[in-house]
PDB file of C-alpha atoms in Angstrom:
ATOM      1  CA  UNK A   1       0.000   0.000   0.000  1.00 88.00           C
ATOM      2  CA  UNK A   2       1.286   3.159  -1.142  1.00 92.00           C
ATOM      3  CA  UNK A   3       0.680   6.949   1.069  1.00 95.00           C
ATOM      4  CA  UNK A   4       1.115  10.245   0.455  1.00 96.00           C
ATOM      5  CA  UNK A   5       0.256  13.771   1.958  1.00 97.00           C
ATOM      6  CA  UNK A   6      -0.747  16.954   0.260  1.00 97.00           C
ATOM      7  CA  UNK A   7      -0.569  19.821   2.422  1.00 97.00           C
ATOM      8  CA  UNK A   8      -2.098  23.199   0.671  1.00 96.00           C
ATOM      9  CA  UNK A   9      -3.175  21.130  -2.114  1.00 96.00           C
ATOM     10  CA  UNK A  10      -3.149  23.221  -5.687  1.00 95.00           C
ATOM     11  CA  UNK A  11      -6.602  24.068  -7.015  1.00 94.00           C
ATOM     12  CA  UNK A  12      -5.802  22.321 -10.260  1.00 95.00           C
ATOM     13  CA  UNK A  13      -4.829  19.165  -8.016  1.00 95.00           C
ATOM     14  CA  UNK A  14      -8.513  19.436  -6.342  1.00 94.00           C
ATOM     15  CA  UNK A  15      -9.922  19.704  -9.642  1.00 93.00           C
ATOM     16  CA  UNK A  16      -8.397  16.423 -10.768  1.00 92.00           C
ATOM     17  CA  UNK A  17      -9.906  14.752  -7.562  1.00 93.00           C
ATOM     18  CA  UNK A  18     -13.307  16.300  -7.615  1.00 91.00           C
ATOM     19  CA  UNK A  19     -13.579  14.831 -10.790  1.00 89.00           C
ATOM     20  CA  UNK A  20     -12.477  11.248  -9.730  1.00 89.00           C
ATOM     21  CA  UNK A  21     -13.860  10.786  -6.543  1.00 86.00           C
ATOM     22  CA  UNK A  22     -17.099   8.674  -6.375  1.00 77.00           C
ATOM     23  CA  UNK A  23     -19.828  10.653  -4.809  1.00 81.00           C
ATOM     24  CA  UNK A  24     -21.210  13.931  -5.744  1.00 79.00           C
ATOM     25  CA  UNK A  25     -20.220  17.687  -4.796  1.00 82.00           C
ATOM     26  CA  UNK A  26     -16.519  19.519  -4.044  1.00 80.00           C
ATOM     27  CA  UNK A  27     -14.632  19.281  -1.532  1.00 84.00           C
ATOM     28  CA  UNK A  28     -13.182  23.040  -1.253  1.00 81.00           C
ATOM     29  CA  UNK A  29     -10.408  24.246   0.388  1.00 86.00           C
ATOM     30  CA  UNK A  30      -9.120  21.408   2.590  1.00 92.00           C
ATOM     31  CA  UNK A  31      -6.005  21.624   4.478  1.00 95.00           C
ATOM     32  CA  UNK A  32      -4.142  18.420   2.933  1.00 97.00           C
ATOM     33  CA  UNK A  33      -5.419  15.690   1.235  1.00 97.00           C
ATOM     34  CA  UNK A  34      -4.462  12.155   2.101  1.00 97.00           C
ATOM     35  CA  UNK A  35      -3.574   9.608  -0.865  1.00 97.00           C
ATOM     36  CA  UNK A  36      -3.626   5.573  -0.202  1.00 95.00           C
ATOM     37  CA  UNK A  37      -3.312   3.181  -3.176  1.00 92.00           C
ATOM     38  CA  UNK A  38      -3.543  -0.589  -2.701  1.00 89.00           C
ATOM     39  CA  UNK A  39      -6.236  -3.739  -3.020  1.00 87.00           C
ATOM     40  CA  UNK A  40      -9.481  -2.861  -3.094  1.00 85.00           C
ATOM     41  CA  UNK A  41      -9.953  -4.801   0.383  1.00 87.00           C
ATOM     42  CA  UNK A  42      -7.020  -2.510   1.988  1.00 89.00           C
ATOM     43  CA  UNK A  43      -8.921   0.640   0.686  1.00 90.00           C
ATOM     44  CA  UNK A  44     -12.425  -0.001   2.307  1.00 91.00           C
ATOM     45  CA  UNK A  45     -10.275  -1.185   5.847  1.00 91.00           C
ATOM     46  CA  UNK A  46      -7.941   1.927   5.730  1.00 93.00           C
ATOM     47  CA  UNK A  47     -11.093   3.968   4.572  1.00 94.00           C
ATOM     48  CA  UNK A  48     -12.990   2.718   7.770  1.00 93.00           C
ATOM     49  CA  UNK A  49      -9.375   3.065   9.873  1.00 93.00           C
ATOM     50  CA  UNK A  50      -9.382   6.353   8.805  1.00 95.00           C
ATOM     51  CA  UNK A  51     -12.907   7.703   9.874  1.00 93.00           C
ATOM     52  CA  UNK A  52     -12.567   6.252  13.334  1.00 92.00           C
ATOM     53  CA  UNK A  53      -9.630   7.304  14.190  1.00 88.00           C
ATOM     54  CA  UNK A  54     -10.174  11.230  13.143  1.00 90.00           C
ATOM     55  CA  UNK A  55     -12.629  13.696  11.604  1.00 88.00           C
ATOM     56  CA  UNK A  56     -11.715  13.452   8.138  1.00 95.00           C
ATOM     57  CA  UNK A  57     -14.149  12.812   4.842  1.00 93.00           C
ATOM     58  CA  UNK A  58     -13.161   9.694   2.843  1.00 94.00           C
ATOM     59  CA  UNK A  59     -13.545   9.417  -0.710  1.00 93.00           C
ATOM     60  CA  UNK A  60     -12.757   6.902  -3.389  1.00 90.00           C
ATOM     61  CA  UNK A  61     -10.771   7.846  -6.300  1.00 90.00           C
ATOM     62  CA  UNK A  62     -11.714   6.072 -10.061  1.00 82.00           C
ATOM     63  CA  UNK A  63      -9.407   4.610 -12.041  1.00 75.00           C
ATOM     64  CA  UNK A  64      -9.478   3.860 -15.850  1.00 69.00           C
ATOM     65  CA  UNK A  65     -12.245   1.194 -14.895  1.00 65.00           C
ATOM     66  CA  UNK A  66     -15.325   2.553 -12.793  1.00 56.00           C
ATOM     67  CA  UNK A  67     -16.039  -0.580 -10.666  1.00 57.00           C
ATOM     68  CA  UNK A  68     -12.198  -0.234  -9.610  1.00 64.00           C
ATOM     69  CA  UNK A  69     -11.356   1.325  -6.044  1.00 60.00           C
ATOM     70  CA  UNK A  70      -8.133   1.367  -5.617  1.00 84.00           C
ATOM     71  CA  UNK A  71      -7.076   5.014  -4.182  1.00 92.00           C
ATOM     72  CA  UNK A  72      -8.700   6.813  -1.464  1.00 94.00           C
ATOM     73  CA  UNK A  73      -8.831  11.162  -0.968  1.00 95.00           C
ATOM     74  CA  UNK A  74      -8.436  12.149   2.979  1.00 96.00           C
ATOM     75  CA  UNK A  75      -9.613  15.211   2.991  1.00 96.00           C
ATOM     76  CA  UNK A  76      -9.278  17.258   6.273  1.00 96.00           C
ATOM     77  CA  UNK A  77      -6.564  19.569   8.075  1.00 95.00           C
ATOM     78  CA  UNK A  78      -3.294  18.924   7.727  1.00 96.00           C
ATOM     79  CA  UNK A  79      -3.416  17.288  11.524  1.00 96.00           C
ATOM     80  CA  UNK A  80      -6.683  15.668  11.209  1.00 96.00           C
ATOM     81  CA  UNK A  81      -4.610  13.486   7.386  1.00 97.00           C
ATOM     82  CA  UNK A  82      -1.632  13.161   9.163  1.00 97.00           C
ATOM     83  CA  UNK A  83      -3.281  11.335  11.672  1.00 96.00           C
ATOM     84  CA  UNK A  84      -5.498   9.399   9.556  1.00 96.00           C
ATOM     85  CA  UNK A  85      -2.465   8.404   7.249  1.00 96.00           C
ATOM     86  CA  UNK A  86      -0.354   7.301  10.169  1.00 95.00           C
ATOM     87  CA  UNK A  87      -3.240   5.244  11.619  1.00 94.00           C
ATOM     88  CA  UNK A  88      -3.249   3.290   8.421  1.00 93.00           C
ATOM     89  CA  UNK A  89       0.523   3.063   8.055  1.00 93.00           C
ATOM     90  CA  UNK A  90       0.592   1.143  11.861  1.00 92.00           C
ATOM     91  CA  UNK A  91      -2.942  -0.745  11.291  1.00 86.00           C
ATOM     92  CA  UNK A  92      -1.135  -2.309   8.016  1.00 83.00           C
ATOM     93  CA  UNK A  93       2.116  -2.960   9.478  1.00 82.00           C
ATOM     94  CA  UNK A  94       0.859  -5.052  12.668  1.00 78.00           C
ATOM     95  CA  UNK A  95      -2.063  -6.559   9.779  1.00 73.00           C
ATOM     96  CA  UNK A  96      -4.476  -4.855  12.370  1.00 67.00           C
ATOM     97  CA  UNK A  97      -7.537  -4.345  10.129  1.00 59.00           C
ATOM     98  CA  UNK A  98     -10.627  -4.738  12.282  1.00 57.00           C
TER      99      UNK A  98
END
């Protein structure tokens, strides 16, 4: 599973994920965005892992093929991603999904 962290992300970069993401409406303005590729069954855990741990908004991210989840948006404050991201990162490493 690959993770990254926007912080101030670019308008043109929210554009691109506005676009992708699966449900409807922008998400404007957010402090960082969180980015986690990987199996489509490590994407709805980390998704979950994420929302628990912090008040962030979760969204999947299309690929070329629409039934295909395999990147999630973490939209939030920089804080708020960070922790989300780093949640994930120690829920994979000790295969803690539940």
């Amino acid at each position: 599973m690959d993770c990254r962290i926007i912080k101030a992300p670019g308008e043109n970069t929210l554009a691109i994920l506005n676009r992708r993401k699966g449900s409807r409406g922008d998400i404007e303005n957010p402090g960082a965005v969180g980015l986690v590729q990987g199996k489509l069954i490590e994407m709805v855990c980390a998704s979950d892992i994420a929302e628990k741990a912090v008040g962030v908004t979760v969204e999947d991210i299309r690929g070329t093929c629409p039934q295909n989840m395999i990147m999630l948006a973490i939209f939030g404050d920089v804080a708020s991603v960070t922790a989300a991201i780093e949640q994930i990162k120690l829920r994979e490493k000790k295969k803690e999904w539940l």
